Amino acid sequence: MKKFLNHVDHMLTESLSGFAAAHHDLVELQLEPTFIARKHKAQNKVALISGGGSGHEPLHAGYVGKGMLDAACPGQVFTSPTPDQMLAAAEAVHAGQGVLFIVKNYAGDVMNFEMAAEMLPFAHATVLTADDCAVVNSTYTTGRRGVAGTVIVEKCVGSLAESGADLASCKALGDKINQRTSSIGVALTSCTVPAAGRPTFDISDSEIEMGVGIHGEPGRRREPIRDADAIIADMVAAIVHDFAAKQLPTQGNILLLVNGLGATPLMELYLIYNTAAKLLTAQGFQITRSLVGNYTTAIDMAGASLTVCLLDDEIQQHWDSPVHTVGLRWGC
Amino acid sequence: MINSEQLTHYVFAVRTAILANEADIECLDRDIGDGDHYINMKRGCEAIAGLGETLTKLPLVDALNSIGMKLLSTIGGASGPLFASFFIGMSKTLKVNAPDSAMHIAAAFDAGVQAIMQRGKAQAGEKTMLDVLIPVAEQFNSLAAQGKSTQEIAVILKQVASEGLESTRSMLATKGRASGLGERVIGHLDAGAKSCQVMIHAVCDQVLNDPSNQPSP
């Protein structure tokens, strides 16, 4: 393992301290328990709190600020945060209108947020994101994972909350976007969790992991690497199939997010966008909004994910509204 | 039957055993998980070890509750709420029934396992820690009701834990992070089940080595 590292036990705190110092105009860091909150506390709005394991930067701390989250709770690398973090964050940012937790559907995240919610003295609700169509859902499983589609939920619900909407409306919009969003990821290499010190999985130079999760957990299948166009065609097909399975139209205006998993350069991400956009357009979609870059990463994994969100006027309006966070900024 | 001092010995034995099984646990989690299970277990063990002497000074129910709360605020992941629920569940039950018989301890263990099932919304047969813990709880209740000696119980529960672990090999995973992998998990042991087998063996070995549990000559 070759990383910028002093001591593995201090890595997270040192990184968060750097984050807070670099963006002191936007955020504040609290330690013990750890959370990142908006520098300028919002008044009289639903408080949006998200969180999850670290290693997915800029998710979630990078989305704290005007028009998105009020606070984010970072856990250890790839490990969900603990309920005391969420309770402390809620105490700090609650503005009288209740708390909305935005939680990626992983067993640990769900359980820790659930325990926090049980102890929370404020009105609260939870939006569970589950956009990863690589995981086959059934009533007998934990269900689909929440991955890069979470960014779209956080952006749009953040916009709605900023407008003064109530808790139920914010939850409803989050659930709607989740329902209309599908993602799939592919890994070219493994990531390396610093505390483990070695790659999470072994993969040869000639193989890819199709449907990989954002922690390097295996996906649909291991297969030989091919031309990018062939790989992307399979990813687009998986998303289109998922839209059909969810009885969503496979045409209409969409937001296309090409997300890097940490170690894939923008040059390759734009190559992926080029092919994915052509295929989705040929399918009957109109790409009216797009985003390309590292938005939900898996530490140092080489790979990318595609996320498609079926827009309507409401979602598009909230996507376009002003946002000022470390990870997303436009309109202000 | 058990006091806070013995509990502290069990906790240290568990820590030693988890650290000794690092390679096995990590390897299993890498195969069908995401590689953080061992790190989380270690962090939990170190946090409880850090409580050390303070645990021995507390009444047993308070010591168990402190362990649960400490794990809840330390581990994170799925292990944090699940193991926290176990210790808090045990504590609540022993508050009602003082730990003065093997049956009461077995009932508390069972309550802890029930708390894990409720928190994780999981049952036996889903390739999780519960495939070790549920049969151990059932056997513990049954052996205690039959009036078996502490020594006999410890020997049998070790065996039950190992069988429970092995039973996860052929299972599909329907809970936890491995559940997304479908048939790719068949043939692999579950890492959480392995941790629980290691912990149960550590506690049972401690019981077997404890002179106060030896049958009087």
Coordinates of C-alpha atoms in Angstrom, one line a residue:
Chain A
M1 CA 0.0 0.0 0.0
K2 CA 1.4 3.4 -1.0
K3 CA -0.6 6.3 0.4
F4 CA -0.1 9.7 1.9
L5 CA -0.3 8.6 5.5
N6 CA 1.1 9.4 8.9
H7 CA -0.6 6.9 11.2
V8 CA -3.6 4.9 10.0
D9 CA -5.6 5.7 13.2
H10 CA -5.3 9.4 12.7
M11 CA -5.9 9.5 8.9
L12 CA -9.6 10.3 9.1
T13 CA -9.3 13.1 11.7
E14 CA -6.3 14.6 9.8
S15 CA -8.3 14.5 6.5
L16 CA -11.4 16.0 8.1
S17 CA -9.4 18.7 9.8
G18 CA -7.8 19.6 6.4
F19 CA -11.3 19.6 4.8
A20 CA -12.7 21.9 7.5
A21 CA -9.7 24.2 7.3
A22 CA -9.7 24.4 3.5
H23 CA -13.4 25.2 3.4
H24 CA -13.8 27.2 6.6
D25 CA -16.1 29.6 4.9
L26 CA -18.7 26.8 4.3
V27 CA -18.3 24.2 7.1
E28 CA -17.4 23.5 10.6
L29 CA -15.9 20.3 12.0
Q30 CA -16.9 18.8 15.4
L31 CA -15.0 16.0 16.9
E32 CA -16.1 13.4 19.5
P33 CA -18.5 12.7 18.2
T34 CA -17.5 13.6 14.7
F35 CA -19.7 15.5 12.2
I36 CA -19.4 18.3 9.7
A37 CA -22.0 21.1 9.8
R38 CA -22.8 24.2 7.9
K39 CA -20.9 27.2 9.0
H40 CA -24.0 29.4 8.8
K41 CA -26.8 27.5 10.5
A42 CA -30.0 27.7 8.4
Q43 CA -33.2 29.0 10.0
N44 CA -36.7 27.6 10.1
K45 CA -36.2 24.7 7.6
V46 CA -36.1 21.0 7.7
A47 CA -32.6 19.9 8.7
L48 CA -31.0 17.5 6.2
I49 CA -28.5 15.1 7.6
S50 CA -26.7 12.3 5.8
G51 CA -23.6 10.2 6.5
G52 CA -21.9 7.0 5.8
G53 CA -18.5 5.4 5.8
S54 CA -15.6 7.6 4.8
G55 CA -13.7 7.0 1.5
H56 CA -16.6 8.1 -0.7
E57 CA -15.5 11.8 -0.9
P58 CA -16.9 14.3 -1.7
L59 CA -19.9 12.3 -0.4
H60 CA -21.2 13.4 2.2
A61 CA -19.3 16.2 3.8
G62 CA -18.6 17.7 0.4
Y63 CA -22.4 18.3 0.1
V64 CA -22.8 20.3 3.3
G65 CA -23.8 23.9 2.5
K66 CA -26.4 26.1 1.0
G67 CA -28.9 24.2 -1.0
M68 CA -27.9 20.7 0.1
L69 CA -27.1 19.2 3.5
D70 CA -27.1 20.8 6.9
A71 CA -24.7 18.2 8.4
A72 CA -22.9 15.0 7.4
C73 CA -21.6 12.3 9.7
P74 CA -18.5 10.5 8.4
G75 CA -17.8 7.0 9.8
Q76 CA -14.6 5.1 9.7
V77 CA -13.4 4.1 6.2
F78 CA -16.3 2.1 4.6
T79 CA -17.9 1.8 8.0
S80 CA -21.2 3.5 8.8
P81 CA -21.1 6.3 11.5
T82 CA -22.5 5.7 14.9
P83 CA -25.8 6.9 16.4
D84 CA -24.2 9.4 18.8
Q85 CA -22.7 11.2 15.7
M86 CA -26.2 11.5 14.2
L87 CA -27.7 12.7 17.5
A88 CA -25.1 15.3 18.0
A89 CA -25.4 16.5 14.4
A90 CA -29.2 16.7 14.8
E91 CA -28.8 18.7 18.0
A92 CA -26.5 21.1 16.2
V93 CA -28.5 21.8 13.0
H94 CA -32.1 21.3 14.0
A95 CA -34.0 24.4 13.1
G96 CA -37.5 23.7 14.5
Q97 CA -38.9 21.9 11.4
G98 CA -37.7 18.4 12.0
V99 CA -34.8 16.2 10.7
L100 CA -34.6 14.3 7.5
F101 CA -32.0 11.5 7.4
I102 CA -30.8 10.6 3.9
V103 CA -29.4 7.0 4.2
K104 CA -27.8 4.8 1.6
N105 CA -29.3 1.3 1.8
Y106 CA -26.5 -0.7 3.5
A107 CA -27.3 -2.8 6.6
G108 CA -24.9 -0.8 8.9
D109 CA -26.1 2.6 7.7
V110 CA -29.7 1.6 8.1
M111 CA -29.3 0.2 11.6
N112 CA -27.2 3.1 13.0
F113 CA -29.5 5.7 11.6
E114 CA -32.5 3.7 12.8
M115 CA -31.1 3.7 16.4
A116 CA -30.4 7.4 16.2
A117 CA -33.9 8.0 14.9
E118 CA -35.4 6.1 17.8
M119 CA -33.5 8.3 20.3
L120 CA -34.1 11.6 18.4
P121 CA -36.3 14.1 20.3
F122 CA -37.4 15.9 17.1
A123 CA -39.8 15.1 14.3
H124 CA -37.9 13.0 11.8
A125 CA -38.1 11.0 8.6
T126 CA -35.7 8.9 6.5
V127 CA -35.1 8.7 2.8
L128 CA -33.4 5.4 1.9
T129 CA -31.5 5.5 -1.3
A130 CA -31.3 2.3 -3.3
D131 CA -30.4 3.1 -6.9
D132 CA -27.8 0.3 -7.6
C133 CA -29.5 -1.9 -10.2
A134 CA -26.6 -4.4 -10.0
V135 CA -28.2 -5.9 -6.9
V136 CA -31.3 -7.9 -7.6
N137 CA -33.9 -6.9 -5.1
S138 CA -36.4 -9.2 -3.4
T139 CA -38.5 -9.1 -0.3
Y140 CA -36.0 -11.6 1.2
T141 CA -32.8 -9.6 0.8
T142 CA -31.3 -6.4 2.2
G143 CA -32.1 -4.9 -1.2
R144 CA -30.4 -2.6 -3.6
R145 CA -27.5 -0.6 -2.5
G146 CA -27.6 3.2 -2.3
V147 CA -24.8 4.6 -4.5
A148 CA -24.1 7.8 -6.6
G149 CA -27.8 8.5 -7.1
T150 CA -27.7 9.7 -3.5
V151 CA -26.0 12.9 -4.7
I152 CA -29.1 13.7 -6.8
V153 CA -31.4 13.1 -3.9
E154 CA -29.3 15.3 -1.6
K155 CA -29.2 18.1 -4.1
C156 CA -32.8 18.2 -5.0
V157 CA -34.2 17.6 -1.5
G158 CA -31.7 20.2 -0.2
S159 CA -33.2 22.7 -2.7
L160 CA -36.8 21.9 -1.6
A161 CA -35.9 22.1 2.1
E162 CA -34.2 25.5 1.5
S163 CA -37.6 26.7 0.0
G164 CA -39.2 26.1 3.4
A165 CA -41.1 22.9 2.5
D166 CA -42.2 20.6 5.4
L167 CA -40.7 17.3 6.4
A168 CA -43.3 15.1 4.7
S169 CA -42.8 17.0 1.3
C170 CA -39.0 16.6 1.6
K171 CA -39.3 12.9 2.2
A172 CA -41.8 12.5 -0.6
L173 CA -39.4 14.2 -3.1
G174 CA -36.5 12.1 -1.9
D175 CA -38.5 8.9 -2.3
K176 CA -39.6 10.0 -5.8
I177 CA -36.1 10.7 -7.0
N178 CA -34.9 7.4 -5.6
Q179 CA -37.6 5.5 -7.5
R180 CA -36.7 7.3 -10.7
T181 CA -32.9 6.7 -10.5
S182 CA -30.8 3.8 -11.4
S183 CA -27.0 3.3 -11.2
I184 CA -24.5 0.6 -12.1
G185 CA -20.7 0.6 -11.5
V186 CA -17.7 -1.2 -13.0
A187 CA -14.3 -1.7 -11.4
L188 CA -11.0 -2.0 -13.2
T189 CA -9.0 -2.4 -10.0
S190 CA -9.7 -2.9 -6.3
C191 CA -9.5 -0.2 -3.7
T192 CA -7.3 -0.5 -0.6
V193 CA -8.8 0.3 2.8
P194 CA -5.9 2.0 4.7
A195 CA -6.4 0.1 7.9
A196 CA -6.4 -3.2 6.0
G197 CA -3.3 -2.2 4.0
R198 CA -3.9 -4.3 1.0
P199 CA -6.5 -4.5 -1.9
T200 CA -10.0 -5.5 -0.9
F201 CA -10.2 -8.0 -3.8
D202 CA -7.8 -9.5 -6.3
I203 CA -8.5 -8.8 -10.0
S204 CA -6.1 -9.4 -12.9
D205 CA -5.1 -6.8 -15.5
S206 CA -7.4 -8.5 -18.0
E207 CA -10.6 -8.6 -15.9
I208 CA -13.3 -6.1 -14.8
E209 CA -15.9 -6.4 -12.0
M210 CA -19.3 -5.5 -13.5
G211 CA -21.8 -4.2 -11.0
V212 CA -19.2 -3.4 -8.2
G213 CA -20.4 -1.6 -5.1
I214 CA -18.8 1.5 -3.7
H215 CA -16.8 -0.5 -1.1
G216 CA -15.4 -2.9 -3.6
E217 CA -17.9 -5.5 -2.8
P218 CA -18.4 -7.8 -5.7
G219 CA -21.1 -7.2 -8.2
R220 CA -22.9 -9.1 -10.9
R221 CA -20.0 -10.9 -12.5
R222 CA -16.3 -11.0 -13.2
E223 CA -15.6 -10.7 -16.9
P224 CA -12.7 -10.1 -19.4
I225 CA -12.0 -6.4 -20.2
R226 CA -13.2 -5.3 -23.6
D227 CA -13.4 -2.1 -25.5
A228 CA -15.0 0.7 -23.5
D229 CA -18.0 0.9 -25.9
A230 CA -18.9 -2.8 -25.2
I231 CA -18.6 -2.3 -21.4
I232 CA -20.7 0.9 -21.5
A233 CA -23.3 -0.7 -23.7
D234 CA -23.8 -3.4 -21.0
M235 CA -24.1 -0.8 -18.3
V236 CA -26.6 1.3 -20.3
A237 CA -28.5 -1.9 -21.0
A238 CA -28.7 -2.8 -17.3
I239 CA -30.1 0.7 -16.5
V240 CA -32.6 0.6 -19.3
H241 CA -33.7 -2.9 -18.2
D242 CA -34.0 -1.6 -14.6
F243 CA -36.2 1.4 -15.8
A244 CA -38.4 -1.1 -17.6
A245 CA -38.6 -3.4 -14.5
K246 CA -39.6 -0.3 -12.4
Q247 CA -42.2 0.5 -15.0
L248 CA -40.6 3.8 -15.7
P249 CA -40.6 5.2 -19.3
T250 CA -37.5 4.5 -21.3
Q251 CA -37.7 7.9 -22.9
G252 CA -38.0 11.5 -21.7
N253 CA -35.6 14.0 -20.1
I254 CA -32.9 12.6 -18.0
L255 CA -29.9 13.6 -15.9
L256 CA -26.8 11.5 -16.7
L257 CA -24.1 11.3 -14.0
V258 CA -20.8 9.7 -15.0
N259 CA -19.1 9.2 -11.7
G260 CA -15.5 8.3 -11.1
L261 CA -14.7 5.8 -8.3
G262 CA -11.5 7.5 -7.3
A263 CA -8.6 6.5 -9.6
T264 CA -10.1 7.0 -13.1
P265 CA -9.1 10.2 -14.8
L266 CA -11.5 12.7 -16.2
M267 CA -10.3 11.8 -19.7
E268 CA -11.7 8.3 -19.4
L269 CA -14.9 9.6 -17.6
Y270 CA -15.6 11.9 -20.6
L271 CA -15.0 9.0 -23.0
I272 CA -17.6 7.0 -21.0
Y273 CA -20.0 10.0 -21.2
N274 CA -19.5 10.2 -24.9
T275 CA -20.6 6.6 -25.5
A276 CA -23.3 6.5 -22.8
A277 CA -24.9 9.7 -24.1
K278 CA -25.1 8.3 -27.6
L279 CA -26.6 5.0 -26.5
L280 CA -29.1 6.6 -24.1
T281 CA -30.2 9.1 -26.8
A282 CA -30.6 6.3 -29.3
Q283 CA -32.8 4.6 -26.7
G284 CA -35.1 7.6 -26.7
F285 CA -33.9 9.6 -23.7
Q286 CA -33.0 13.3 -24.0
I287 CA -30.0 14.2 -21.8
T288 CA -31.0 17.6 -20.5
R289 CA -28.7 17.7 -17.5
S290 CA -25.4 16.1 -17.0
L291 CA -22.5 15.8 -14.5
V292 CA -19.1 14.1 -15.0
G293 CA -16.5 13.7 -12.2
N294 CA -15.7 12.1 -8.9
Y295 CA -18.9 12.5 -6.8
T296 CA -19.2 9.2 -5.0
T297 CA -15.9 7.5 -4.8
A298 CA -14.5 4.2 -3.5
I299 CA -11.1 5.5 -2.2
D300 CA -8.6 4.6 -4.9
M301 CA -10.6 2.3 -7.0
A302 CA -10.2 2.6 -10.8
G303 CA -13.7 2.4 -12.3
A304 CA -16.8 4.4 -12.9
S305 CA -20.5 4.3 -12.4
L306 CA -23.4 5.5 -14.6
T307 CA -26.4 7.0 -12.9
V308 CA -29.6 8.0 -14.8
C309 CA -32.4 10.0 -13.2
L310 CA -35.6 10.4 -15.0
L311 CA -36.4 14.1 -14.7
D312 CA -39.8 15.8 -14.4
D313 CA -40.3 19.6 -14.0
E314 CA -40.1 19.4 -10.2
I315 CA -36.8 17.4 -10.1
Q316 CA -35.2 19.5 -12.8
Q317 CA -36.1 22.8 -11.1
H318 CA -34.6 21.6 -7.8
W319 CA -31.5 20.3 -9.6
D320 CA -31.0 23.7 -11.2
S321 CA -31.5 25.8 -8.1
P322 CA -28.5 27.5 -6.5
V323 CA -26.1 25.4 -4.5
H324 CA -22.9 26.2 -2.7
T325 CA -21.0 23.2 -1.3
V326 CA -17.5 21.9 -1.6
G327 CA -18.7 19.2 -4.1
L328 CA -21.3 21.1 -6.1
R329 CA -21.6 24.8 -6.8
W330 CA -23.7 26.7 -9.2
G331 CA -26.1 29.7 -9.3
C332 CA -24.5 31.4 -6.3
Chain B
M1 CA -22.6 -17.9 38.5
I2 CA -21.0 -14.9 36.8
N3 CA -19.8 -11.6 38.1
S4 CA -18.3 -8.5 36.6
E5 CA -14.8 -9.7 37.3
Q6 CA -15.4 -12.9 35.3
L7 CA -17.1 -10.9 32.6
T8 CA -14.0 -8.7 32.3
H9 CA -11.9 -11.9 31.9
Y10 CA -14.2 -13.1 29.2
V11 CA -13.9 -9.8 27.4
F12 CA -10.1 -9.9 27.4
A13 CA -10.2 -13.5 26.2
V14 CA -12.5 -12.5 23.3
R15 CA -10.1 -9.7 22.4
T16 CA -7.1 -12.0 22.4
A17 CA -9.0 -14.5 20.3
I18 CA -10.2 -12.0 17.7
L19 CA -6.7 -10.6 17.3
A20 CA -5.4 -14.1 16.9
N21 CA -7.9 -14.9 14.1
E22 CA -7.2 -11.7 12.1
A23 CA -6.1 -13.5 9.0
D24 CA -9.1 -15.9 8.9
I25 CA -11.7 -13.3 9.6
E26 CA -10.3 -10.7 7.2
C27 CA -9.9 -13.3 4.4
L28 CA -13.5 -14.4 4.7
D29 CA -14.8 -10.8 4.6
R30 CA -12.6 -10.0 1.6
D31 CA -14.2 -12.9 -0.3
I32 CA -17.8 -11.9 0.1
G33 CA -17.8 -8.6 2.0
D34 CA -16.0 -5.3 1.8
G35 CA -13.0 -5.8 4.0
D36 CA -13.9 -3.8 7.1
H37 CA -15.3 -6.5 9.4
Y38 CA -12.1 -7.4 11.2
I39 CA -11.1 -3.8 11.6
N40 CA -14.5 -3.1 13.2
M41 CA -14.3 -6.1 15.5
K42 CA -10.8 -5.1 16.6
R43 CA -11.9 -1.5 17.3
G44 CA -14.8 -2.8 19.4
C45 CA -12.5 -5.1 21.4
E46 CA -10.0 -2.4 22.0
A47 CA -12.7 0.0 23.2
I48 CA -14.1 -2.6 25.7
A49 CA -10.6 -3.4 26.8
G50 CA -10.1 0.3 27.4
L51 CA -13.0 0.2 29.9
G52 CA -10.9 -2.4 31.8
E53 CA -11.0 -1.9 35.5
T54 CA -14.1 0.2 35.5
L55 CA -16.2 -2.8 34.3
T56 CA -15.1 -4.9 37.3
K57 CA -16.4 -2.3 39.7
L58 CA -19.9 -2.2 38.2
P59 CA -22.7 -4.5 39.0
L60 CA -23.0 -7.1 36.2
V61 CA -26.1 -5.6 34.6
D62 CA -24.5 -2.2 34.4
A63 CA -21.2 -3.7 33.1
L64 CA -23.1 -5.4 30.3
N65 CA -25.0 -2.2 29.5
S66 CA -21.8 -0.2 29.5
I67 CA -20.3 -2.6 27.0
G68 CA -23.3 -2.3 24.8
M69 CA -23.3 1.5 24.8
K70 CA -19.5 1.6 24.2
L71 CA -19.8 -0.7 21.2
L72 CA -22.7 1.4 19.9
S73 CA -20.6 4.6 19.9
T74 CA -17.4 2.9 18.7
I75 CA -17.8 0.2 16.1
G76 CA -20.2 1.6 13.5
G77 CA -21.1 -0.6 10.5
A78 CA -23.6 -3.4 11.1
S79 CA -21.6 -4.9 13.9
G80 CA -22.0 -1.9 16.1
P81 CA -25.8 -1.9 16.5
L82 CA -26.0 -5.7 16.5
F83 CA -23.4 -6.4 19.2
A84 CA -24.7 -3.4 21.2
S85 CA -28.2 -4.8 21.0
F86 CA -26.9 -8.1 22.3
F87 CA -25.2 -6.7 25.4
I88 CA -28.1 -4.3 26.2
G89 CA -30.6 -7.1 25.7
M90 CA -28.6 -9.4 28.1
S91 CA -28.4 -6.6 30.6
K92 CA -32.2 -5.9 30.5
T93 CA -33.0 -9.6 31.1
L94 CA -30.5 -10.0 33.9
K95 CA -32.0 -7.0 35.6
V96 CA -35.2 -9.1 35.9
N97 CA -33.5 -12.4 36.7
A98 CA -30.4 -12.2 38.8
P99 CA -27.6 -14.3 37.3
D100 CA -27.7 -17.0 40.0
S101 CA -28.2 -20.0 37.7
A102 CA -27.1 -21.3 34.3
M103 CA -30.8 -21.0 33.3
H104 CA -30.9 -17.3 33.9
I105 CA -27.6 -16.8 32.0
A106 CA -28.9 -18.9 29.2
A107 CA -32.1 -16.8 29.2
A108 CA -30.1 -13.6 29.1
F109 CA -27.9 -14.9 26.2
D110 CA -31.1 -15.9 24.4
A111 CA -32.6 -12.4 24.9
G112 CA -29.4 -10.9 23.5
V113 CA -29.7 -13.0 20.4
Q114 CA -33.3 -12.1 20.1
A115 CA -32.3 -8.4 20.2
I116 CA -29.8 -9.0 17.4
M117 CA -32.6 -10.7 15.3
Q118 CA -34.9 -7.7 15.9
R119 CA -32.3 -5.1 15.1
G120 CA -31.1 -6.9 12.0
K121 CA -34.5 -8.1 11.0
A122 CA -32.8 -11.4 10.4
Q123 CA -33.3 -15.1 11.2
A124 CA -31.5 -18.4 11.0
G125 CA -30.4 -19.6 7.5
E126 CA -29.5 -16.2 6.1
K127 CA -25.7 -16.6 6.2
T128 CA -25.0 -14.3 9.2
M129 CA -23.7 -14.4 12.7
L130 CA -27.2 -15.7 13.7
D131 CA -26.4 -19.1 12.2
V132 CA -23.9 -19.5 15.0
L133 CA -25.7 -17.6 17.8
I134 CA -29.2 -19.0 17.4
P135 CA -28.2 -22.7 17.7
V136 CA -25.9 -21.8 20.6
A137 CA -28.7 -20.0 22.4
E138 CA -31.1 -22.9 21.9
Q139 CA -28.6 -25.5 23.1
F140 CA -27.6 -23.3 26.0
N141 CA -31.2 -23.1 27.2
S142 CA -31.8 -26.7 26.7
L143 CA -28.5 -27.8 28.5
A144 CA -29.2 -25.5 31.4
A145 CA -32.7 -26.8 31.7
Q146 CA -31.3 -30.3 31.9
G147 CA -29.1 -29.3 34.7
K148 CA -25.8 -30.0 32.9
S149 CA -22.6 -28.7 34.6
T150 CA -20.9 -25.5 33.4
Q151 CA -18.1 -27.6 32.1
E152 CA -20.4 -29.9 30.0
I153 CA -22.2 -26.8 28.7
A154 CA -19.0 -25.1 27.6
V155 CA -17.8 -28.2 25.8
I156 CA -21.0 -28.7 23.9
L157 CA -21.5 -25.0 23.0
K158 CA -18.1 -24.9 21.4
Q159 CA -19.1 -27.8 19.2
V160 CA -22.5 -26.2 18.3
A161 CA -20.8 -22.9 17.4
S162 CA -18.4 -24.6 15.0
E163 CA -21.2 -26.5 13.4
G164 CA -23.2 -23.3 13.0
L165 CA -20.2 -21.6 11.3
E166 CA -19.8 -24.5 9.0
S167 CA -23.5 -24.5 8.1
T168 CA -23.1 -21.0 6.5
R169 CA -20.8 -22.4 3.8
S170 CA -23.6 -23.8 1.6
M171 CA -26.0 -20.9 2.3
L172 CA -27.1 -18.0 0.0
A173 CA -26.8 -14.7 1.8
T174 CA -30.1 -12.8 2.2
K175 CA -29.0 -10.3 4.8
G176 CA -26.0 -8.0 5.1
R177 CA -23.5 -6.8 2.5
A178 CA -23.0 -10.3 1.0
S179 CA -26.6 -10.4 0.0
G180 CA -26.0 -8.6 -3.3
L181 CA -23.8 -11.4 -4.6
G182 CA -26.3 -14.1 -5.2
E183 CA -24.9 -17.6 -5.8
R184 CA -21.3 -16.3 -5.7
V185 CA -21.4 -16.6 -1.9
I186 CA -22.0 -20.3 -1.9
G187 CA -18.9 -22.2 -0.7
H188 CA -17.7 -19.3 1.5
L189 CA -18.1 -19.1 5.3
D190 CA -19.7 -15.9 6.6
A191 CA -17.2 -13.6 8.3
G192 CA -19.7 -12.5 11.0
A193 CA -20.4 -16.1 11.8
K194 CA -16.7 -16.7 12.1
S195 CA -16.2 -13.9 14.6
C196 CA -19.0 -15.2 16.7
Q197 CA -17.6 -18.8 16.6
V198 CA -14.2 -17.3 17.7
M199 CA -15.8 -15.4 20.6
I200 CA -17.9 -18.3 21.8
H201 CA -14.9 -20.6 21.8
A202 CA -12.9 -17.9 23.7
V203 CA -15.5 -17.6 26.4
C204 CA -16.1 -21.3 26.7
D205 CA -12.3 -21.9 27.0
Q206 CA -12.2 -19.3 29.7
V207 CA -15.0 -21.1 31.5
L208 CA -13.2 -24.4 31.1
N209 CA -10.0 -23.0 32.6
D210 CA -11.7 -21.2 35.4
P211 CA -10.9 -23.0 38.7
S212 CA -14.2 -21.9 40.2
N213 CA -16.0 -23.9 37.6
Q214 CA -14.1 -27.1 38.2
P215 CA -16.2 -29.8 39.8
S216 CA -15.3 -30.2 43.4
P217 CA -13.2 -33.3 44.1

